[in-house]
Short mmCIF file of C-alpha atoms in Angstrom, two decimals:
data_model
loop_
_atom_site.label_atom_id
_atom_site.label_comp_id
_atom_site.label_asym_id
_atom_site.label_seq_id
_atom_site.Cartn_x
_atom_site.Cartn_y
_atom_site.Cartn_z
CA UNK N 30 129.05 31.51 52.32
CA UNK N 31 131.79 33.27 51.57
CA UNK N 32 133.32 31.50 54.42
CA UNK N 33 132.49 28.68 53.49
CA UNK N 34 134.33 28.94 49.88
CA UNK N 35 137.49 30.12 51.23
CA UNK N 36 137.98 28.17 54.37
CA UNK N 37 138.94 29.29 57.71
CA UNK N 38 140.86 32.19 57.64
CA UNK N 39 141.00 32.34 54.32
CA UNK N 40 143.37 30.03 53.38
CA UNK N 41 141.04 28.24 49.84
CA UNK N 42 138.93 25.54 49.54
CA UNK N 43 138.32 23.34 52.17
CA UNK N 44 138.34 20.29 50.55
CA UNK N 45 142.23 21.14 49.28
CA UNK N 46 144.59 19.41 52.11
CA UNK N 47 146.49 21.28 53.92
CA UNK N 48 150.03 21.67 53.65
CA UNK N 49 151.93 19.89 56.40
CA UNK N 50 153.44 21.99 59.15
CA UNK N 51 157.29 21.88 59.78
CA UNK N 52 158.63 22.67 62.72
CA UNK N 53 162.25 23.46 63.22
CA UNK N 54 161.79 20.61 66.11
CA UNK N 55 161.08 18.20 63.42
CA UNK N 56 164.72 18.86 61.23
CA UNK N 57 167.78 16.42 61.84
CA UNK N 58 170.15 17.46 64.41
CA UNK N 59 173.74 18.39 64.06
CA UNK N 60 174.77 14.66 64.79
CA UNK N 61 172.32 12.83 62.22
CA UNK N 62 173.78 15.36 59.26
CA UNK N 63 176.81 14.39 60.19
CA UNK N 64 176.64 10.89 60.15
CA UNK N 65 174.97 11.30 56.87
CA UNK N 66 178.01 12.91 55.72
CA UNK N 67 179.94 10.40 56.72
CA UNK N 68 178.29 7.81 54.97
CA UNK N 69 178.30 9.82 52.18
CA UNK N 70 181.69 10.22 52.30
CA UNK N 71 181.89 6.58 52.56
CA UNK N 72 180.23 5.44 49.85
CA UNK N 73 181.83 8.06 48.07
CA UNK N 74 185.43 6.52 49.24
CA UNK N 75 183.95 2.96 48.37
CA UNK N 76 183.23 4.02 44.42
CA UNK N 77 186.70 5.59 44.05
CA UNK N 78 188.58 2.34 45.71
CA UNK N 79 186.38 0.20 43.06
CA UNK N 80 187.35 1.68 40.32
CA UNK N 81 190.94 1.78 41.37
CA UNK N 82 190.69 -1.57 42.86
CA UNK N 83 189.54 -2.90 38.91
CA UNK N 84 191.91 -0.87 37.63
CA UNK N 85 194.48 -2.70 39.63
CA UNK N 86 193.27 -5.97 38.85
CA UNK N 87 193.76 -4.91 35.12
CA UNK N 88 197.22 -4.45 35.62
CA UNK N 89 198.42 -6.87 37.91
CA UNK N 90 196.76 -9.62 35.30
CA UNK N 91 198.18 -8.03 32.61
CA UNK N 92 201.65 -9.43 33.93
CA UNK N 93 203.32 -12.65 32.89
CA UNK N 94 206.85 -12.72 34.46
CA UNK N 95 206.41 -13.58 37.89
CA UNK N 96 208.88 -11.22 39.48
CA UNK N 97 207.62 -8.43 37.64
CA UNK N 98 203.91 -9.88 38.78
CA UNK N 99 204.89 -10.08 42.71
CA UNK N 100 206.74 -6.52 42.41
CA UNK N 101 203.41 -4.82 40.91
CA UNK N 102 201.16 -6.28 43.73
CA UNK N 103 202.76 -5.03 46.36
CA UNK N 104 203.54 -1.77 44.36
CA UNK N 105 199.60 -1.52 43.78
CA UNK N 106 198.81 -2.41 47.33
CA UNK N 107 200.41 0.62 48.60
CA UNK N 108 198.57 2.89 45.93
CA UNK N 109 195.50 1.49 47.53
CA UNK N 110 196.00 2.60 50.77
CA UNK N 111 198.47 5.11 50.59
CA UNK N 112 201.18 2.97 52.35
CA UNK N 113 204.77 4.28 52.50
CA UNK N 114 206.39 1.11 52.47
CA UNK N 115 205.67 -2.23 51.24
CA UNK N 116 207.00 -5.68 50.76
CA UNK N 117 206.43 -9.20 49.67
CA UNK N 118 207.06 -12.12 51.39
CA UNK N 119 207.58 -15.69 49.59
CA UNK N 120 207.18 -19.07 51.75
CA UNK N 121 209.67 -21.89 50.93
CA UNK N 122 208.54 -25.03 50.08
CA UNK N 123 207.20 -26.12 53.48
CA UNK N 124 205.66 -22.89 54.20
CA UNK N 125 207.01 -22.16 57.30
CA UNK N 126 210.10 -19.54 56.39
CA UNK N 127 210.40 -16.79 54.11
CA UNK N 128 212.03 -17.85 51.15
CA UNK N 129 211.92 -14.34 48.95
CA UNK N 130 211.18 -11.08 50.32
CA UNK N 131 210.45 -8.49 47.99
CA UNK N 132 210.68 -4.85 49.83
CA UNK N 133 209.37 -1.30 47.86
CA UNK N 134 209.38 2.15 49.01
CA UNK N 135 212.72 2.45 50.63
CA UNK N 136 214.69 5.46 49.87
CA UNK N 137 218.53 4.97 48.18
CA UNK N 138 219.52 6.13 51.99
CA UNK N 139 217.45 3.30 53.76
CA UNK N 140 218.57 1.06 51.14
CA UNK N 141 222.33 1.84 52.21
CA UNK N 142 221.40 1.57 55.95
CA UNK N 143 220.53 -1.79 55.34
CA UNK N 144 223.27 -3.11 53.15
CA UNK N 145 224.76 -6.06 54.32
CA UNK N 146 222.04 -6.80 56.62
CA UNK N 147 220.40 -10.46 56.30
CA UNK N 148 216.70 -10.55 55.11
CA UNK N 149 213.79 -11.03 56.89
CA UNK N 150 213.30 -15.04 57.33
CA UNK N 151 209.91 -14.90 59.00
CA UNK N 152 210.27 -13.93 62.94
CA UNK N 153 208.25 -11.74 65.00
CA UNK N 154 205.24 -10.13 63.43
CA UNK N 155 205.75 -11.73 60.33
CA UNK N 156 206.51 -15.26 61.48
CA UNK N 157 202.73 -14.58 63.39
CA UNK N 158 201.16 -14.02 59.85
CA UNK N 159 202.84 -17.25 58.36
CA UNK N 160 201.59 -19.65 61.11
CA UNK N 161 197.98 -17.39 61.41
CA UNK N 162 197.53 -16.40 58.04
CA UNK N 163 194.50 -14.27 58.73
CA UNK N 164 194.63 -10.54 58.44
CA UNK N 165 196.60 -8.42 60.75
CA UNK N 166 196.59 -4.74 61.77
CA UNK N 167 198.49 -3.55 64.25
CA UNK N 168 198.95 0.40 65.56
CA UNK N 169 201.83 -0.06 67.38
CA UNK N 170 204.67 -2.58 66.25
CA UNK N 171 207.09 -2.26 69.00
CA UNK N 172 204.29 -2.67 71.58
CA UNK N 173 202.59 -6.16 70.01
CA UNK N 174 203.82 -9.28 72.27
CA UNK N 175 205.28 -10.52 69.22
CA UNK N 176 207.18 -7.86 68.13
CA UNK N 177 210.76 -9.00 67.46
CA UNK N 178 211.98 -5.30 67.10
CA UNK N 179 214.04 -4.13 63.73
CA UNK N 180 217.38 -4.70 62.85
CA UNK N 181 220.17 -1.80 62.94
CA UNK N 182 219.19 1.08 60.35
CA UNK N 183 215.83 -0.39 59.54
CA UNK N 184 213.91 2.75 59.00
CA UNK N 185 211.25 3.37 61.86
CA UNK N 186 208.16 1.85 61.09
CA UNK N 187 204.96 2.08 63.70
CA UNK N 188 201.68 0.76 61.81
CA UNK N 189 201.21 -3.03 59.59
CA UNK N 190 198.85 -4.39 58.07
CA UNK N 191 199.35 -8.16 56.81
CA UNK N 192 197.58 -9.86 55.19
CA UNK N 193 198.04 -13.77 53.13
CA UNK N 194 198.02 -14.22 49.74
CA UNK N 195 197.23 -17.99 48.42
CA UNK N 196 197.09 -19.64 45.53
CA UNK N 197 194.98 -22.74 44.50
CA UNK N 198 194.13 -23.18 48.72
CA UNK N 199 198.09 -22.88 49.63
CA UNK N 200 199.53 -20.14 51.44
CA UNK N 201 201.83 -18.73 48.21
CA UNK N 202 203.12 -15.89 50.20
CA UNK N 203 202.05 -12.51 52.64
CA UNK N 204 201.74 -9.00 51.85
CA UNK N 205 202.95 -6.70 54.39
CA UNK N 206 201.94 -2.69 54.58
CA UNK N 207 203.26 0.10 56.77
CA UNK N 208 202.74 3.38 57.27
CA UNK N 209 200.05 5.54 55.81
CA UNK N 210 201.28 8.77 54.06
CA UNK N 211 198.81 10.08 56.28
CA UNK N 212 200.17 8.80 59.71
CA UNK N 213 197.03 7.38 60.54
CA UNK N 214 196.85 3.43 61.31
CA UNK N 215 195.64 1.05 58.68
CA UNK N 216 191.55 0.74 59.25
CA UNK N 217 189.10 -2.03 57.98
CA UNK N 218 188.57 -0.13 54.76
CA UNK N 219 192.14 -0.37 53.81
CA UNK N 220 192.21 -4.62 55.56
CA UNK N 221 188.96 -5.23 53.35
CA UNK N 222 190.92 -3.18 49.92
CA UNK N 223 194.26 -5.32 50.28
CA UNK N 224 191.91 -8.55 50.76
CA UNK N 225 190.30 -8.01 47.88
CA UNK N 226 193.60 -7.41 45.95
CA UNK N 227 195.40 -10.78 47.19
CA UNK N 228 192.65 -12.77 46.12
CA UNK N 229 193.23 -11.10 42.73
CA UNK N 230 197.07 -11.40 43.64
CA UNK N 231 196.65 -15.23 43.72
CA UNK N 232 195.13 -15.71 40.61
CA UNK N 233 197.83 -13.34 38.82
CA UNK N 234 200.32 -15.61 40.39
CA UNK N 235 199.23 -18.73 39.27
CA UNK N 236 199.28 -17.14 35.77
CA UNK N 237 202.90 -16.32 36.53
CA UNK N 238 203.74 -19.57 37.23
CA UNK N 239 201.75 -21.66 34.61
CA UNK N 240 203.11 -19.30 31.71
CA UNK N 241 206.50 -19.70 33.64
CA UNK N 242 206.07 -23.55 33.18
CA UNK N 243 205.06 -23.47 29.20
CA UNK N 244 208.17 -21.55 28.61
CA UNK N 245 210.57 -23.99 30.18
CA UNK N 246 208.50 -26.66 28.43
CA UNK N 247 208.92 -25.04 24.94
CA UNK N 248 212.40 -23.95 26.18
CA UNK N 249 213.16 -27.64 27.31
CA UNK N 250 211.74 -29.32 23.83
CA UNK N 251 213.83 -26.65 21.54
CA UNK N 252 216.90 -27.26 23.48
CA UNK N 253 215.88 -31.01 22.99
CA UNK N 254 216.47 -30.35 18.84
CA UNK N 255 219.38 -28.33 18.75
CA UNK N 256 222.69 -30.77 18.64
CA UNK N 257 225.31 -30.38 21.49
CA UNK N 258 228.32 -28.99 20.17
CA UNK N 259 230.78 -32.21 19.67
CA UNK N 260 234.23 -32.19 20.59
CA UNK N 261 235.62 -29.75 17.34
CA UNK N 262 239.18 -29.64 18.44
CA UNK N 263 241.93 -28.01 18.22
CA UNK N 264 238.72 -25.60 17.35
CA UNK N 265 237.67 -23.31 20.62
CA UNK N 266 233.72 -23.42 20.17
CA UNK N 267 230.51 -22.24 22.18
CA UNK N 268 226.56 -21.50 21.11
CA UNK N 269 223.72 -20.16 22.89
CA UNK N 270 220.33 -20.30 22.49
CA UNK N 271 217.53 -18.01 24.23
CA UNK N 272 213.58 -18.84 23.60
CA UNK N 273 211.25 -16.04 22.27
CA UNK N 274 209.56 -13.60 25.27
CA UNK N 275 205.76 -15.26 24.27
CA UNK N 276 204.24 -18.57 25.98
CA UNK N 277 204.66 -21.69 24.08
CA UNK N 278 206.44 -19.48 21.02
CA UNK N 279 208.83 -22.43 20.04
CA UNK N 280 211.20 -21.43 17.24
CA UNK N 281 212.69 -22.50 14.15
CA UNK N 282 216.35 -21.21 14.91
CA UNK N 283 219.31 -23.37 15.23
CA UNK N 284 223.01 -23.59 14.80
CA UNK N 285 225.70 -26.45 14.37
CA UNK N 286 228.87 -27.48 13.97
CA UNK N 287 230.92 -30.58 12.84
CA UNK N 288 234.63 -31.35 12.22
CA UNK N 289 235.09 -32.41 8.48
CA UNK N 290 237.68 -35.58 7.51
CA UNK N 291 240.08 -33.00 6.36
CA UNK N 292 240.76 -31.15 9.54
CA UNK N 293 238.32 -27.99 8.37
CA UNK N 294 235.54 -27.13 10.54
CA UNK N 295 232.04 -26.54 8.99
CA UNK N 296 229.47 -24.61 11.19
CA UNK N 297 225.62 -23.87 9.96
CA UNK N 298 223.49 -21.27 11.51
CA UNK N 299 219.79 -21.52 10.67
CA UNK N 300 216.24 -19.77 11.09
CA UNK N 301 213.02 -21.71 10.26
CA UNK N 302 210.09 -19.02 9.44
CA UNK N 303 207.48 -19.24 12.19
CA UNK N 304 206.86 -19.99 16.12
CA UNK N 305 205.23 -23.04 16.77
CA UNK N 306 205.53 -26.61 16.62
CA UNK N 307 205.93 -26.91 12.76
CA UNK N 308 208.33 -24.22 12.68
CA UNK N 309 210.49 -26.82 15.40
CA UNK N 310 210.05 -29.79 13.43
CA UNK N 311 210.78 -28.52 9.95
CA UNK N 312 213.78 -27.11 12.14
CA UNK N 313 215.05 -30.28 13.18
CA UNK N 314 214.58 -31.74 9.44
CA UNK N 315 216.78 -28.87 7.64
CA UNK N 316 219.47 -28.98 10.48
CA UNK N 317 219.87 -32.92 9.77
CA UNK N 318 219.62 -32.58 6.15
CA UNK N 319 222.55 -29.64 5.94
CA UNK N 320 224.72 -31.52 8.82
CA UNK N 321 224.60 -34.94 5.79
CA UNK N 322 224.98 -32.14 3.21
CA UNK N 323 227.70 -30.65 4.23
CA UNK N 324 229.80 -33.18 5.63
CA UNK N 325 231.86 -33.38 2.13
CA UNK N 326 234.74 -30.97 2.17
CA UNK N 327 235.33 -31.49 -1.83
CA UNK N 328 231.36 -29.30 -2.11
CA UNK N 329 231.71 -25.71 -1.66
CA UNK N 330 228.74 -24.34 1.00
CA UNK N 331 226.61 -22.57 -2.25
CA UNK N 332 226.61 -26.26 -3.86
CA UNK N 333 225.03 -27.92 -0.10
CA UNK N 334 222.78 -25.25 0.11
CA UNK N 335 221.35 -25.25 -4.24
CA UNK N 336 220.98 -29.35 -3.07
CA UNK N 337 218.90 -28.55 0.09
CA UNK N 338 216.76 -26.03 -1.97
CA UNK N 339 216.46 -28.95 -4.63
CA UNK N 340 215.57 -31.38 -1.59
CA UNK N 341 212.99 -28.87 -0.32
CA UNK N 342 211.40 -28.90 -3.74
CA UNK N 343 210.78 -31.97 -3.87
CA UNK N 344 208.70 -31.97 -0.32
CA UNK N 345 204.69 -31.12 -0.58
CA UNK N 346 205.07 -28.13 2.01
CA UNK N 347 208.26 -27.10 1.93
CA UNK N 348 209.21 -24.90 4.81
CA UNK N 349 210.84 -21.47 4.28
CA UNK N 350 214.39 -20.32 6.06
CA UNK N 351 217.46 -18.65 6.23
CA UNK N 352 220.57 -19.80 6.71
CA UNK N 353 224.26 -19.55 6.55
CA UNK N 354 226.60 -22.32 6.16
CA UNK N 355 230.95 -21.85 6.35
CA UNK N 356 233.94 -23.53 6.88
CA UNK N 357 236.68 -22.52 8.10
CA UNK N 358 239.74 -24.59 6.56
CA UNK N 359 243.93 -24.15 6.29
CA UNK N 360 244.97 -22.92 3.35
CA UNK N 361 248.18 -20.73 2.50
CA UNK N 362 249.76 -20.16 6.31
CA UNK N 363 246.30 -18.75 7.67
CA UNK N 364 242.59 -19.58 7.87
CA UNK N 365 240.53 -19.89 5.20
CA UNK N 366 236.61 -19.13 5.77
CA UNK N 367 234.43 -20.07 3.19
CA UNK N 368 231.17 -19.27 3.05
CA UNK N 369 227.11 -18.91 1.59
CA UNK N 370 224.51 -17.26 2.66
CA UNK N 371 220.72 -17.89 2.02
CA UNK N 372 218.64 -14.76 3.12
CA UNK N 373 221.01 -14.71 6.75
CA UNK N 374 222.42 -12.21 8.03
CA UNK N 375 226.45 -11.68 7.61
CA UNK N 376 228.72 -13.18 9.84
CA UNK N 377 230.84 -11.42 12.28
CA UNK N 378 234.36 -11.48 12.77
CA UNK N 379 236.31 -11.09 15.66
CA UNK N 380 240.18 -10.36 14.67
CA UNK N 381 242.96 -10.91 17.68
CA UNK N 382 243.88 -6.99 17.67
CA UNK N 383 240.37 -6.40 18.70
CA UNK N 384 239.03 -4.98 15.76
CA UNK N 385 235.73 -6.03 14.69
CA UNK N 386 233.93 -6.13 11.39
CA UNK N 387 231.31 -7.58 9.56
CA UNK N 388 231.68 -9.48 6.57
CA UNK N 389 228.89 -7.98 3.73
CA UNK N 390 228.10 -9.80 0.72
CA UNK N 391 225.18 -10.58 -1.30
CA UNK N 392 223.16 -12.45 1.15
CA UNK N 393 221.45 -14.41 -1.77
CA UNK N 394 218.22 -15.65 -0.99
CA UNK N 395 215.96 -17.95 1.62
CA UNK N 396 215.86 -21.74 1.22
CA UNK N 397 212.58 -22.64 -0.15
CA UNK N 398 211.91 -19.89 -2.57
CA UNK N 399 213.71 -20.89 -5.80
CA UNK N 400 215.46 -23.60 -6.03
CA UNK N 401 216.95 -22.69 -9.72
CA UNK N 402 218.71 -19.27 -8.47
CA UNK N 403 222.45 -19.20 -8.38
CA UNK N 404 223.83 -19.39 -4.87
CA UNK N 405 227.74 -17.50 -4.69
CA UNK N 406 230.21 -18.21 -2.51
CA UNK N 407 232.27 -16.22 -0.86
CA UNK N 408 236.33 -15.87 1.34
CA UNK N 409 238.00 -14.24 3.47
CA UNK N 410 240.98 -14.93 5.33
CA UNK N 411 240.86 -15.33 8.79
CA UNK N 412 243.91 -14.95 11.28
CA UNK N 413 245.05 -17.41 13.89
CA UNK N 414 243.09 -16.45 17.11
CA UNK N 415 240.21 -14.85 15.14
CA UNK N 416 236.28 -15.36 16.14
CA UNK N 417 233.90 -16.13 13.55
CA UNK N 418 230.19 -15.14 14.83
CA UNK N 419 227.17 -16.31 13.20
CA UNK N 420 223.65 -15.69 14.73
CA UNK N 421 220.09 -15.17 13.59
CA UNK N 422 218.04 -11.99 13.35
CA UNK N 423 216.30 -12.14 16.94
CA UNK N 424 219.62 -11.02 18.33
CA UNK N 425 219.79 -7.70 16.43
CA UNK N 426 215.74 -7.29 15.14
CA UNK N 427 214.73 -4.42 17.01
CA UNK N 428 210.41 -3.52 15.75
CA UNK N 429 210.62 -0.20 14.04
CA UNK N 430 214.30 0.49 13.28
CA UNK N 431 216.33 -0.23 10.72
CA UNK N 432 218.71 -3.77 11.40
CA UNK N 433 221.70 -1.51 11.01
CA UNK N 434 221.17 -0.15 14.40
CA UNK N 435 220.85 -3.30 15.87
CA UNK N 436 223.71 -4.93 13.79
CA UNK N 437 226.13 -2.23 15.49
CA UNK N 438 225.07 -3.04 18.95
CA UNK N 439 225.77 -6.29 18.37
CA UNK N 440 229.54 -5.51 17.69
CA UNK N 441 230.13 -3.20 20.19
CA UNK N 442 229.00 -5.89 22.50
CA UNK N 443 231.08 -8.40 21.16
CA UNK N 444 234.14 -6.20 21.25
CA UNK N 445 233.75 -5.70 24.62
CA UNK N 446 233.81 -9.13 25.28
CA UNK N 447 236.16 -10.50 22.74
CA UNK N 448 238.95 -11.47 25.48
CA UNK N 449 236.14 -14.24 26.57
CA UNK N 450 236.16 -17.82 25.81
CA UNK N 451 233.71 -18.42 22.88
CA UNK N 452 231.03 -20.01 25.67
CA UNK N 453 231.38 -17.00 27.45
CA UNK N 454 231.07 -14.28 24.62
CA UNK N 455 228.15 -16.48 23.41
CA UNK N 456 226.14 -16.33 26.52
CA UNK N 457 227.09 -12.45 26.65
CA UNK N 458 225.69 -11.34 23.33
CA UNK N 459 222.71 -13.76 24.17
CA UNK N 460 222.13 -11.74 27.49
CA UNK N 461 222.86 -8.20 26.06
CA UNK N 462 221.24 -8.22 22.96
CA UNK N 463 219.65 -5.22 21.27
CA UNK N 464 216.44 -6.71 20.26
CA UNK N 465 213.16 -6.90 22.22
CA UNK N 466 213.06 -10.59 22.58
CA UNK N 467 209.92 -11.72 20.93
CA UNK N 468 211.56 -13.51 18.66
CA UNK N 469 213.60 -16.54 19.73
CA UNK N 470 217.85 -16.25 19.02
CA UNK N 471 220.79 -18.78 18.31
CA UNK N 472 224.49 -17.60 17.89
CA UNK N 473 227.51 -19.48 18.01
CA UNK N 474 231.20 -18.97 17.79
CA UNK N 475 234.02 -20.27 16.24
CA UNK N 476 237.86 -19.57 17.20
CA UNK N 477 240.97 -20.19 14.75
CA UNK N 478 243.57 -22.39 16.53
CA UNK N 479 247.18 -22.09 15.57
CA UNK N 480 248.06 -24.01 12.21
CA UNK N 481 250.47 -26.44 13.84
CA UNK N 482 250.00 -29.89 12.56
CA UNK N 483 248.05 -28.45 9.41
CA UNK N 484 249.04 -28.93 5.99
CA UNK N 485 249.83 -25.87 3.94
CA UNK N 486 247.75 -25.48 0.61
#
């Protein structure tokens, strides 16, 4: 009985299974734990090249200037893999040559070992991925049949992995790797991680391209408003104009310029408030409204600008802006620039010994706000030979610091390019400017002639 109630040899009931027997026969062997370990590895490897694969994705999209867009792919493509060197190559129009090519990781050395040496136009290995655009890794460069070698000083480069980047079902373009960090060749880990980018990297591009496109577009219809300087001599003129950073942000800035029946030059700079297509239109209206307005030299500027205001009042939605409207006009053996300001900032002033200053005053207040306020005018005399600068604020607005700072920078610009034709100082303070370019920009410059042929006041 007793036997019964503990089972054989004691080990409990009877009716209780057993536990199962393991023999150290029945444990994996060496080689299955380590090809679990590898997989685990794997899949380990796989999780972290997601993440950093979406992470690139993040940032490669987050791009809108297309060389900025093309240098971040191929910068992220050799994070990925842990590529030394990296480049991007751009197919002309027909797709058969390299049009742009777009090389990172070169030292300032390699850089100078190259200098003066033509780039790549699609031969060899990378003439093989343009006409068989489908991914290529190779171990050994120099020992490929289509190996075309390097050129003298090209750094030495052993391992590649290519692969084609298109956009909308063309071939935009290939993306060339070499050399691991780790001196091992490129495997099909790192072939399936840069696929997976490029198809990203064609969808960033296209982004590039169709913000690329607005911008002109916007660009093309502002420059479409603003008047083309007309002939203003014995006056030495120029203007420049520069779009904000933002898609499709069309302006409200503008300048212009007209000779008046007395010899005197009047020039108007403007700046509608807002960036779209109102802001453009109301633009266009207050430009053509101030050109009529001040095309009597008997008004003073305050008087064109109180009738504008009055004008304005009269409209149902009257548009708000600054602006500054002068003349410049012989009187007493020099130049004479009069001038009135509505909210703009003061203009600039260029003097032949190279001294440069700005001329403060009351800068009054913005067209549109109240048409009953006094508007002053002020003077100054202005040598023969002098520049007279007027812009608007998105040349010296810089977010977060006081206009001061960015009204300095402005004149030390412009007195380092006051030797320049008034085009050419134009287009420099346009391309050097202190501010951060979202918001769109006009300046333009006036030059005193000599007084020959002027009468004397």
């Amino acid at each position: 009985m007793a036997e019964d109630w503990l089972g054989p040899r004691g080990t409990g009931d009877a009716r209780q299974p057993e536990e199962p027997y393991m023999s150290l026969l029945d444990l994996p062997l060496s080689s299955d734990l380590n090809r679990i370990g590898e997989q685990l590895h794997a899949l380990a490897r796989a999780q972290s090249t997601l993440q950093e694969l979406l992470q690139a994705v993040v940032n490669i999209t987050g791009e809108l200037e297309l060389p900025a867009v093309l240098r971040r792919i191929v910068r992220t493509a050799m994070d990925l893999v842990g590529a030394r060197y990296g480049a991007m190559g751009v197919l002309d129009e027909d797709g058969r040559f390299l049009e742009e090519f777009i090389p990172l990781g070169l030292t300032a050395r390699e850089l100078a070992a190259l200098e003066g040496v033509e780039l790549p136009r699609g031969r060899g290995l990378l003439g093989h991925l343009i006409h068989h655009p489908e991914p290529l890794r190779v171990k050994d460069i120099a020992r490929h049949p289509e190996s075309a070698g390097f050129p003298p000083g090209h750094p030495p480069m052993r391992t590649l992995l290519g692969v084609a980047i298109s956009v909308r079902g063309r071939i935009y373009g290939n993306l060339y790797l070499s050399e691991r960090e780790d001196g091992q060749p490129f495997d099909r880990h790192d072939e399936g991680v840069v696929r997976a980018l490029a198809g990203t990297a064609g969808v960033a591009i296209e982004n590039a391209r169709l913000y690329q496109q607005v911008r002109n577009s916007a660009e093309q219809f502002q420059r479409l408003l603003l008047p083309r300087l007309p002939d203003l001599r014995p006056f030495a003129a120029g203007a420049a104009y520069r779009p904000a950073s933002a898609p499709a942000a069309v302006g409200g800035d503008w300048y212009d310029a007209i000779l008046l029946p007395d010899g005197a030059c009047a020039v108007v700079i403007g700046d509608v408030v807002g960036h779209d297509l109102r802001a453009a239109a109301d633009m266009a209206q207050l430009r053509n409204m101030l050109r009529t307005l001040s095309y009597d030299p008997a008004v003073p500027p305050s008087t064109s600008l109180a009738r504008l205001d009055r004008i304005l009042q009269a409209l149902d939605e009257a548009p708000l802006a600054t602006a500054l409207l002068a003349r410049l006009e012989p009187a007493d053996g020099a130049w004479q620039l009069h001038w009135s300001s509505a909210g703009h900032p003061p203009p600039l002033l260029l003097l032949p010994d190279g001294r440069v200053r700005y001329l403060h005053t009351d800068p009054g207040v913005p067209v549109g706000v109240a048409a009953d306020l006094p508007r002053p005018d002020h003077s100054q005399a202005v040598p023969v030979d002098s520049t007279v600068v007027l812009y608007t604020d998105g040349l010296v607005e810089i977010p977060g610091q006081p206009l001061d700072r960015g009204l300095d920078a402005l004149a030390v610009t412009a007195a380092r390019y006051a030797g320049r034709t008034p085009e050419e100082l134009c287009r420099a303070l346009a391309e050097n400017h202190p501010s951060d370019g979202h918001d769109d920009m006009a300046v333009i410059a006036l030059r005193t002639p000599p007084l020959t042929g002027y009468a004397r006041t």
